[in-house]
Amino acid sequence: MKHRIFYIVAILLAGLAMGACDSDDDSNSSKGFTLENTTMAPTWQMDWSFNQEAPQWQEPQSQSYENWVVILVKIEPELQEYTSKDDLMALFVDDELRGLSSPAVSVDDSNSGYNSYLMKVFGNETDKEWMDVTLKYYNSRLKHVFSRSASFLYNVDQVIGVDEDLVPNFTLGPAKYPVVMSLSLDTTPLADADLVISNNDMVGAFVGDECRGVAHANGRMVVYGREEGEKVTLKYYEAVNHRVYTFNDAVTIEQLPTNTITIQ
């Protein structure tokens, strides 16, 4: 009889324990996330590598143009670790190549890295004329052509990008991810979660296992897509509590306009 009582009590305790676990899961599920404890901060990172061969860009024929300007273009920090002497920088007006530069140079000091391109841009435009141009940057290690549209003030015989750095956001014009979306984190399920936010927190955007964007918890992030309609899982690393929140299918990728840069 005593053994039977102990057996019934054990079953009741097990049932209560299982009920408590189910209750926690339901609570998280109702908020749209799952939780995972971790001992280390995640190493989420975009993979910019692609499959494009080096373009066969040719130097423009200077005798075909009446004048020129010089621009100094710096590579943004996100791509600097991938640069090499085989990279190319070019400027186009429509499909006409007007300037070409390689390799990169160091303009500050020897410790700054060779991440700036001094480019002579040729034209028949008049002084102080605005032009619509495209900057293209080929990264040989990544095998990737990045491009950005620009509104360019053609200052004849002047050097642009010295007094004020010219740093195009080439990661907003990748060939690998043609759909680029600027996302306000306040409009995602993250806003409804009880997060303890600190400066060491991270947000990662994923399609399957592929990282499509990384940001700190500062209210906005850029998400990259191969096509519109992709479902994005958001992950939030909460540094204070060493845990990762996962919000499945939290965002649908759609193309939003990216700002045209201004060169003057």
PDB file of C-alpha atoms in Angstrom:
ATOM      1  CA  MET A   1       0.000   0.000   0.000  1.00  0.00           C
ATOM      2  CA  LYS A   2       2.829   2.382   0.938  1.00  0.00           C
ATOM      3  CA  HIS A   3       4.549   1.722  -2.410  1.00  0.00           C
ATOM      4  CA  ARG A   4       1.279   2.404  -4.222  1.00  0.00           C
ATOM      5  CA  ILE A   5       0.904   5.819  -2.523  1.00  0.00           C
ATOM      6  CA  PHE A   6       4.468   6.772  -3.428  1.00  0.00           C
ATOM      7  CA  TYR A   7       3.795   5.703  -7.035  1.00  0.00           C
ATOM      8  CA  ILE A   8       0.652   7.902  -7.309  1.00  0.00           C
ATOM      9  CA  VAL A   9       2.449  10.907  -5.787  1.00  0.00           C
ATOM     10  CA  ALA A  10       5.357  10.470  -8.248  1.00  0.00           C
ATOM     11  CA  ILE A  11       2.932  10.477 -11.175  1.00  0.00           C
ATOM     12  CA  LEU A  12       1.238  13.653  -9.886  1.00  0.00           C
ATOM     13  CA  LEU A  13       4.576  15.432  -9.434  1.00  0.00           C
ATOM     14  CA  ALA A  14       5.709  14.433 -12.920  1.00  0.00           C
ATOM     15  CA  GLY A  15       2.455  15.738 -14.352  1.00  0.00           C
ATOM     16  CA  LEU A  16       2.865  19.064 -12.575  1.00  0.00           C
ATOM     17  CA  ALA A  17       6.437  19.397 -13.837  1.00  0.00           C
ATOM     18  CA  MET A  18       5.380  18.676 -17.414  1.00  0.00           C
ATOM     19  CA  GLY A  19       2.550  21.167 -17.093  1.00  0.00           C
ATOM     20  CA  ALA A  20       4.961  23.854 -15.924  1.00  0.00           C
ATOM     21  CA  CYS A  21       7.242  23.278 -18.945  1.00  0.00           C
ATOM     22  CA  ASP A  22       4.307  23.362 -21.327  1.00  0.00           C
ATOM     23  CA  SER A  23       3.154  26.608 -19.763  1.00  0.00           C
ATOM     24  CA  ASP A  24       6.545  28.293 -20.391  1.00  0.00           C
ATOM     25  CA  ASP A  25       6.621  27.120 -24.001  1.00  0.00           C
ATOM     26  CA  ASP A  26       3.095  28.345 -24.596  1.00  0.00           C
ATOM     27  CA  SER A  27       3.977  31.721 -23.073  1.00  0.00           C
ATOM     28  CA  ASN A  28       6.944  32.179 -25.395  1.00  0.00           C
ATOM     29  CA  SER A  29       5.055  30.762 -28.336  1.00  0.00           C
ATOM     30  CA  SER A  30       2.215  33.214 -27.817  1.00  0.00           C
ATOM     31  CA  LYS A  31       4.764  36.034 -28.010  1.00  0.00           C
ATOM     32  CA  GLY A  32       6.212  34.570 -31.187  1.00  0.00           C
ATOM     33  CA  PHE A  33       9.710  33.592 -30.063  1.00  0.00           C
ATOM     34  CA  THR A  34      11.823  30.783 -28.680  1.00  0.00           C
ATOM     35  CA  LEU A  35      14.670  31.168 -26.174  1.00  0.00           C
ATOM     36  CA  GLU A  36      18.122  29.612 -26.087  1.00  0.00           C
ATOM     37  CA  ASN A  37      20.828  30.131 -23.455  1.00  0.00           C
ATOM     38  CA  THR A  38      24.391  30.652 -24.660  1.00  0.00           C
ATOM     39  CA  THR A  39      27.797  31.077 -23.032  1.00  0.00           C
ATOM     40  CA  MET A  40      29.328  33.161 -25.833  1.00  0.00           C
ATOM     41  CA  ALA A  41      28.187  36.040 -28.008  1.00  0.00           C
ATOM     42  CA  PRO A  42      27.205  34.880 -31.508  1.00  0.00           C
ATOM     43  CA  THR A  43      29.482  35.600 -34.477  1.00  0.00           C
ATOM     44  CA  TRP A  44      26.798  36.582 -36.987  1.00  0.00           C
ATOM     45  CA  GLN A  45      28.338  37.964 -40.179  1.00  0.00           C
ATOM     46  CA  MET A  46      27.311  38.670 -43.760  1.00  0.00           C
ATOM     47  CA  ASP A  47      28.930  36.511 -46.438  1.00  0.00           C
ATOM     48  CA  TRP A  48      29.614  38.858 -49.349  1.00  0.00           C
ATOM     49  CA  SER A  49      31.420  36.274 -51.508  1.00  0.00           C
ATOM     50  CA  PHE A  50      29.869  35.742 -54.944  1.00  0.00           C
ATOM     51  CA  ASN A  51      30.732  34.238 -58.333  1.00  0.00           C
ATOM     52  CA  GLN A  52      31.500  37.158 -60.664  1.00  0.00           C
ATOM     53  CA  GLU A  53      34.622  37.176 -62.787  1.00  0.00           C
ATOM     54  CA  ALA A  54      36.830  40.253 -62.950  1.00  0.00           C
ATOM     55  CA  PRO A  55      35.286  42.770 -65.369  1.00  0.00           C
ATOM     56  CA  GLN A  56      37.279  43.698 -68.464  1.00  0.00           C
ATOM     57  CA  TRP A  57      37.031  47.447 -67.934  1.00  0.00           C
ATOM     58  CA  GLN A  58      39.300  49.505 -70.203  1.00  0.00           C
ATOM     59  CA  GLU A  59      40.814  52.928 -69.510  1.00  0.00           C
ATOM     60  CA  PRO A  60      38.823  55.712 -71.227  1.00  0.00           C
ATOM     61  CA  GLN A  61      40.483  57.396 -74.221  1.00  0.00           C
ATOM     62  CA  SER A  62      41.485  60.753 -72.754  1.00  0.00           C
ATOM     63  CA  GLN A  63      41.752  62.419 -76.196  1.00  0.00           C
ATOM     64  CA  SER A  64      38.005  61.956 -76.650  1.00  0.00           C
ATOM     65  CA  TYR A  65      37.196  64.313 -73.782  1.00  0.00           C
ATOM     66  CA  GLU A  66      37.652  68.026 -73.212  1.00  0.00           C
ATOM     67  CA  ASN A  67      38.263  68.093 -69.461  1.00  0.00           C
ATOM     68  CA  TRP A  68      38.519  66.039 -66.287  1.00  0.00           C
ATOM     69  CA  VAL A  69      38.098  65.965 -62.498  1.00  0.00           C
ATOM     70  CA  VAL A  70      39.796  63.820 -59.865  1.00  0.00           C
ATOM     71  CA  ILE A  71      37.900  62.014 -57.123  1.00  0.00           C
ATOM     72  CA  LEU A  72      39.233  60.134 -54.122  1.00  0.00           C
ATOM     73  CA  VAL A  73      36.971  57.229 -53.132  1.00  0.00           C
ATOM     74  CA  LYS A  74      37.394  55.390 -49.821  1.00  0.00           C
ATOM     75  CA  ILE A  75      36.106  51.872 -49.199  1.00  0.00           C
ATOM     76  CA  GLU A  76      33.577  51.595 -46.380  1.00  0.00           C
ATOM     77  CA  PRO A  77      34.708  49.791 -43.198  1.00  0.00           C
ATOM     78  CA  GLU A  78      32.436  46.769 -43.799  1.00  0.00           C
ATOM     79  CA  LEU A  79      34.451  45.806 -46.900  1.00  0.00           C
ATOM     80  CA  GLN A  80      37.958  46.936 -45.943  1.00  0.00           C
ATOM     81  CA  GLU A  81      39.024  43.566 -44.536  1.00  0.00           C
ATOM     82  CA  TYR A  82      38.440  41.990 -47.979  1.00  0.00           C
ATOM     83  CA  THR A  83      40.377  44.480 -50.122  1.00  0.00           C
ATOM     84  CA  SER A  84      43.396  43.549 -52.255  1.00  0.00           C
ATOM     85  CA  LYS A  85      45.634  45.010 -54.964  1.00  0.00           C
ATOM     86  CA  ASP A  86      43.554  43.305 -57.676  1.00  0.00           C
ATOM     87  CA  ASP A  87      40.401  45.300 -56.903  1.00  0.00           C
ATOM     88  CA  LEU A  88      39.002  47.790 -59.424  1.00  0.00           C
ATOM     89  CA  MET A  89      37.086  51.050 -59.088  1.00  0.00           C
ATOM     90  CA  ALA A  90      35.221  52.559 -62.042  1.00  0.00           C
ATOM     91  CA  LEU A  91      32.822  55.399 -62.763  1.00  0.00           C
ATOM     92  CA  PHE A  92      30.204  55.228 -65.505  1.00  0.00           C
ATOM     93  CA  VAL A  93      27.886  57.747 -67.149  1.00  0.00           C
ATOM     94  CA  ASP A  94      25.085  55.565 -68.491  1.00  0.00           C
ATOM     95  CA  ASP A  95      27.128  52.656 -69.928  1.00  0.00           C
ATOM     96  CA  GLU A  96      30.154  54.763 -70.804  1.00  0.00           C
ATOM     97  CA  LEU A  97      33.224  54.246 -68.623  1.00  0.00           C
ATOM     98  CA  ARG A  98      34.661  57.654 -67.666  1.00  0.00           C
ATOM     99  CA  GLY A  99      37.201  56.711 -64.989  1.00  0.00           C
ATOM    100  CA  LEU A 100      39.126  53.646 -63.830  1.00  0.00           C
ATOM    101  CA  SER A 101      41.494  53.117 -60.895  1.00  0.00           C
ATOM    102  CA  SER A 102      43.596  50.247 -59.520  1.00  0.00           C
ATOM    103  CA  PRO A 103      45.268  49.442 -57.221  1.00  0.00           C
ATOM    104  CA  ALA A 104      44.131  51.285 -54.106  1.00  0.00           C
ATOM    105  CA  VAL A 105      46.437  53.751 -52.385  1.00  0.00           C
ATOM    106  CA  SER A 106      47.114  54.846 -48.813  1.00  0.00           C
ATOM    107  CA  VAL A 107      46.434  58.552 -48.338  1.00  0.00           C
ATOM    108  CA  ASP A 108      46.740  58.964 -44.559  1.00  0.00           C
ATOM    109  CA  ASP A 109      49.607  56.805 -43.291  1.00  0.00           C
ATOM    110  CA  SER A 110      51.052  53.352 -43.843  1.00  0.00           C
ATOM    111  CA  ASN A 111      48.896  51.898 -41.065  1.00  0.00           C
ATOM    112  CA  SER A 112      45.611  53.022 -42.584  1.00  0.00           C
ATOM    113  CA  GLY A 113      45.615  50.333 -45.277  1.00  0.00           C
ATOM    114  CA  TYR A 114      45.366  50.715 -49.038  1.00  0.00           C
ATOM    115  CA  ASN A 115      41.649  51.384 -49.184  1.00  0.00           C
ATOM    116  CA  SER A 116      41.340  54.582 -51.240  1.00  0.00           C
ATOM    117  CA  TYR A 117      41.079  54.978 -55.008  1.00  0.00           C
ATOM    118  CA  LEU A 118      42.378  58.092 -56.748  1.00  0.00           C
ATOM    119  CA  MET A 119      40.478  58.274 -60.025  1.00  0.00           C
ATOM    120  CA  LYS A 120      40.664  60.696 -62.944  1.00  0.00           C
ATOM    121  CA  VAL A 121      37.195  61.110 -64.426  1.00  0.00           C
ATOM    122  CA  PHE A 122      36.943  62.432 -68.003  1.00  0.00           C
ATOM    123  CA  GLY A 123      34.058  64.303 -69.570  1.00  0.00           C
ATOM    124  CA  ASN A 124      32.740  66.813 -72.070  1.00  0.00           C
ATOM    125  CA  GLU A 125      30.346  68.313 -69.565  1.00  0.00           C
ATOM    126  CA  THR A 126      30.589  71.957 -68.561  1.00  0.00           C
ATOM    127  CA  ASP A 127      31.933  73.106 -65.215  1.00  0.00           C
ATOM    128  CA  LYS A 128      29.454  72.873 -62.305  1.00  0.00           C
ATOM    129  CA  GLU A 129      27.134  70.581 -64.272  1.00  0.00           C
ATOM    130  CA  TRP A 130      25.224  67.869 -62.367  1.00  0.00           C
ATOM    131  CA  MET A 131      25.549  64.344 -63.752  1.00  0.00           C
ATOM    132  CA  ASP A 132      23.907  61.007 -62.951  1.00  0.00           C
ATOM    133  CA  VAL A 133      26.717  58.464 -62.583  1.00  0.00           C
ATOM    134  CA  THR A 134      27.302  54.944 -61.310  1.00  0.00           C
ATOM    135  CA  LEU A 135      30.280  53.942 -59.192  1.00  0.00           C
ATOM    136  CA  LYS A 136      31.257  50.285 -59.515  1.00  0.00           C
ATOM    137  CA  TYR A 137      33.701  48.474 -57.254  1.00  0.00           C
ATOM    138  CA  TYR A 138      34.992  44.980 -58.035  1.00  0.00           C
ATOM    139  CA  ASN A 139      36.373  43.099 -55.045  1.00  0.00           C
ATOM    140  CA  SER A 140      38.592  40.285 -56.319  1.00  0.00           C
ATOM    141  CA  ARG A 141      38.623  38.258 -53.085  1.00  0.00           C
ATOM    142  CA  LEU A 142      34.842  38.259 -52.869  1.00  0.00           C
ATOM    143  CA  LYS A 143      34.378  38.003 -56.667  1.00  0.00           C
ATOM    144  CA  HIS A 144      31.679  40.603 -56.322  1.00  0.00           C
ATOM    145  CA  VAL A 145      30.782  43.793 -58.217  1.00  0.00           C
ATOM    146  CA  PHE A 146      29.217  46.407 -55.941  1.00  0.00           C
ATOM    147  CA  SER A 147      27.594  49.515 -57.417  1.00  0.00           C
ATOM    148  CA  ARG A 148      25.984  52.757 -56.247  1.00  0.00           C
ATOM    149  CA  SER A 149      24.152  55.424 -58.187  1.00  0.00           C
ATOM    150  CA  ALA A 150      25.325  58.956 -57.535  1.00  0.00           C
ATOM    151  CA  SER A 151      24.459  62.529 -58.321  1.00  0.00           C
ATOM    152  CA  PHE A 152      27.783  64.093 -59.310  1.00  0.00           C
ATOM    153  CA  LEU A 153      28.676  67.817 -59.459  1.00  0.00           C
ATOM    154  CA  TYR A 154      31.297  68.015 -62.197  1.00  0.00           C
ATOM    155  CA  ASN A 155      33.916  70.467 -60.879  1.00  0.00           C
ATOM    156  CA  VAL A 156      36.438  70.778 -63.702  1.00  0.00           C
ATOM    157  CA  ASP A 157      40.133  70.473 -62.747  1.00  0.00           C
ATOM    158  CA  GLN A 158      39.334  69.919 -59.067  1.00  0.00           C
ATOM    159  CA  VAL A 159      39.954  67.056 -56.632  1.00  0.00           C
ATOM    160  CA  ILE A 160      36.878  65.753 -54.803  1.00  0.00           C
ATOM    161  CA  GLY A 161      37.030  63.649 -51.647  1.00  0.00           C
ATOM    162  CA  VAL A 162      40.046  65.227 -49.926  1.00  0.00           C
ATOM    163  CA  ASP A 163      38.555  67.940 -47.704  1.00  0.00           C
ATOM    164  CA  GLU A 164      35.600  65.652 -46.984  1.00  0.00           C
ATOM    165  CA  ASP A 165      35.779  61.858 -47.215  1.00  0.00           C
ATOM    166  CA  LEU A 166      33.820  60.251 -50.044  1.00  0.00           C
ATOM    167  CA  VAL A 167      32.766  56.822 -48.741  1.00  0.00           C
ATOM    168  CA  PRO A 168      30.004  55.261 -50.865  1.00  0.00           C
ATOM    169  CA  ASN A 169      27.923  52.594 -49.116  1.00  0.00           C
ATOM    170  CA  PHE A 170      28.665  49.869 -51.645  1.00  0.00           C
ATOM    171  CA  THR A 171      27.007  47.272 -49.407  1.00  0.00           C
ATOM    172  CA  LEU A 172      23.695  48.923 -50.342  1.00  0.00           C
ATOM    173  CA  GLY A 173      24.294  47.974 -53.975  1.00  0.00           C
ATOM    174  CA  PRO A 174      25.424  44.319 -53.995  1.00  0.00           C
ATOM    175  CA  ALA A 175      24.946  42.060 -57.018  1.00  0.00           C
ATOM    176  CA  LYS A 176      24.431  39.056 -54.733  1.00  0.00           C
ATOM    177  CA  TYR A 177      21.528  40.654 -52.878  1.00  0.00           C
ATOM    178  CA  PRO A 178      19.658  42.948 -55.291  1.00  0.00           C
ATOM    179  CA  VAL A 179      16.801  43.542 -52.853  1.00  0.00           C
ATOM    180  CA  VAL A 180      17.855  45.837 -50.008  1.00  0.00           C
ATOM    181  CA  MET A 181      15.433  46.716 -47.223  1.00  0.00           C
ATOM    182  CA  SER A 182      15.832  49.224 -44.401  1.00  0.00           C
ATOM    183  CA  LEU A 183      14.019  47.801 -41.392  1.00  0.00           C
ATOM    184  CA  SER A 184      12.796  49.604 -38.281  1.00  0.00           C
ATOM    185  CA  LEU A 185      13.102  47.137 -35.415  1.00  0.00           C
ATOM    186  CA  ASP A 186      10.273  48.922 -33.616  1.00  0.00           C
ATOM    187  CA  THR A 187       7.849  47.532 -36.210  1.00  0.00           C
ATOM    188  CA  THR A 188       8.913  43.894 -35.678  1.00  0.00           C
ATOM    189  CA  PRO A 189       7.973  41.349 -32.980  1.00  0.00           C
ATOM    190  CA  LEU A 190      11.141  42.370 -31.100  1.00  0.00           C
ATOM    191  CA  ALA A 191       9.245  45.408 -29.858  1.00  0.00           C
ATOM    192  CA  ASP A 192       6.770  43.169 -28.010  1.00  0.00           C
ATOM    193  CA  ALA A 193       9.381  41.032 -26.242  1.00  0.00           C
ATOM    194  CA  ASP A 194      10.572  41.791 -22.714  1.00  0.00           C
ATOM    195  CA  LEU A 195      14.196  42.444 -23.699  1.00  0.00           C
ATOM    196  CA  VAL A 196      16.916  43.768 -21.401  1.00  0.00           C
ATOM    197  CA  ILE A 197      18.692  46.020 -23.921  1.00  0.00           C
ATOM    198  CA  SER A 198      22.395  46.868 -23.601  1.00  0.00           C
ATOM    199  CA  ASN A 199      25.145  48.188 -25.892  1.00  0.00           C
ATOM    200  CA  ASN A 200      26.531  44.664 -26.439  1.00  0.00           C
ATOM    201  CA  ASP A 201      23.255  43.284 -27.811  1.00  0.00           C
ATOM    202  CA  MET A 202      23.055  42.128 -31.442  1.00  0.00           C
ATOM    203  CA  VAL A 203      20.279  41.597 -33.959  1.00  0.00           C
ATOM    204  CA  GLY A 204      20.691  39.128 -36.819  1.00  0.00           C
ATOM    205  CA  ALA A 205      18.442  38.577 -39.842  1.00  0.00           C
ATOM    206  CA  PHE A 206      18.428  35.090 -41.391  1.00  0.00           C
ATOM    207  CA  VAL A 207      16.855  33.310 -44.341  1.00  0.00           C
ATOM    208  CA  GLY A 208      17.337  29.680 -43.391  1.00  0.00           C
ATOM    209  CA  ASP A 209      20.898  29.522 -42.067  1.00  0.00           C
ATOM    210  CA  GLU A 210      22.129  32.394 -44.243  1.00  0.00           C
ATOM    211  CA  CYS A 211      22.830  35.669 -42.459  1.00  0.00           C
ATOM    212  CA  ARG A 212      21.113  38.569 -44.260  1.00  0.00           C
ATOM    213  CA  GLY A 213      21.920  41.431 -41.931  1.00  0.00           C
ATOM    214  CA  VAL A 214      23.543  42.277 -38.601  1.00  0.00           C
ATOM    215  CA  ALA A 215      23.042  45.310 -36.396  1.00  0.00           C
ATOM    216  CA  HIS A 216      23.242  46.495 -32.838  1.00  0.00           C
ATOM    217  CA  ALA A 217      20.044  47.305 -30.986  1.00  0.00           C
ATOM    218  CA  ASN A 218      19.852  50.866 -32.287  1.00  0.00           C
ATOM    219  CA  GLY A 219      16.390  50.871 -33.831  1.00  0.00           C
ATOM    220  CA  ARG A 220      17.216  50.167 -37.510  1.00  0.00           C
ATOM    221  CA  MET A 221      18.993  47.568 -39.613  1.00  0.00           C
ATOM    222  CA  VAL A 222      19.560  46.740 -43.282  1.00  0.00           C
ATOM    223  CA  VAL A 223      18.239  43.389 -44.515  1.00  0.00           C
ATOM    224  CA  TYR A 224      19.466  41.911 -47.808  1.00  0.00           C
ATOM    225  CA  GLY A 225      17.386  39.713 -50.114  1.00  0.00           C
ATOM    226  CA  ARG A 226      17.910  37.609 -53.198  1.00  0.00           C
ATOM    227  CA  GLU A 227      14.294  38.235 -54.173  1.00  0.00           C
ATOM    228  CA  GLU A 228      11.197  39.881 -52.777  1.00  0.00           C
ATOM    229  CA  GLY A 229       8.894  37.786 -50.593  1.00  0.00           C
ATOM    230  CA  GLU A 230      11.598  35.887 -48.692  1.00  0.00           C
ATOM    231  CA  LYS A 231      10.693  35.136 -45.073  1.00  0.00           C
ATOM    232  CA  VAL A 232      13.218  36.407 -42.546  1.00  0.00           C
ATOM    233  CA  THR A 233      13.897  35.020 -39.082  1.00  0.00           C
ATOM    234  CA  LEU A 234      15.118  37.628 -36.596  1.00  0.00           C
ATOM    235  CA  LYS A 235      17.480  36.660 -33.784  1.00  0.00           C
ATOM    236  CA  TYR A 236      18.241  38.875 -30.817  1.00  0.00           C
ATOM    237  CA  TYR A 237      21.255  38.296 -28.584  1.00  0.00           C
ATOM    238  CA  GLU A 238      20.596  39.638 -25.097  1.00  0.00           C
ATOM    239  CA  ALA A 239      24.074  40.115 -23.637  1.00  0.00           C
ATOM    240  CA  VAL A 240      23.011  40.729 -20.044  1.00  0.00           C
ATOM    241  CA  ASN A 241      21.248  37.365 -19.746  1.00  0.00           C
ATOM    242  CA  HIS A 242      23.393  35.472 -22.298  1.00  0.00           C
ATOM    243  CA  ARG A 243      20.466  34.239 -24.355  1.00  0.00           C
ATOM    244  CA  VAL A 244      19.174  34.363 -27.904  1.00  0.00           C
ATOM    245  CA  TYR A 245      15.570  35.122 -28.839  1.00  0.00           C
ATOM    246  CA  THR A 246      14.473  33.649 -32.185  1.00  0.00           C
ATOM    247  CA  PHE A 247      11.465  35.130 -34.028  1.00  0.00           C
ATOM    248  CA  ASN A 248      10.597  32.865 -36.960  1.00  0.00           C
ATOM    249  CA  ASP A 249       9.210  34.439 -40.155  1.00  0.00           C
ATOM    250  CA  ALA A 250       9.126  37.836 -38.450  1.00  0.00           C
ATOM    251  CA  VAL A 251       9.701  39.888 -41.613  1.00  0.00           C
ATOM    252  CA  THR A 252       8.986  39.599 -45.334  1.00  0.00           C
ATOM    253  CA  ILE A 253      11.652  41.104 -47.600  1.00  0.00           C
ATOM    254  CA  GLU A 254      10.478  43.846 -49.930  1.00  0.00           C
ATOM    255  CA  GLN A 255      12.447  46.374 -51.938  1.00  0.00           C
ATOM    256  CA  LEU A 256      12.589  49.854 -50.474  1.00  0.00           C
ATOM    257  CA  PRO A 257      14.279  52.786 -52.235  1.00  0.00           C
ATOM    258  CA  THR A 258      17.897  53.453 -51.261  1.00  0.00           C
ATOM    259  CA  ASN A 259      19.153  57.008 -51.290  1.00  0.00           C
ATOM    260  CA  THR A 260      21.298  58.186 -54.182  1.00  0.00           C
ATOM    261  CA  ILE A 261      24.621  59.525 -52.905  1.00  0.00           C
ATOM    262  CA  THR A 262      25.772  63.019 -53.778  1.00  0.00           C
ATOM    263  CA  ILE A 263      29.325  63.775 -54.950  1.00  0.00           C
ATOM    264  CA  GLN A 264      30.359  67.418 -55.009  1.00  0.00           C
TER     265      GLN A 264
END
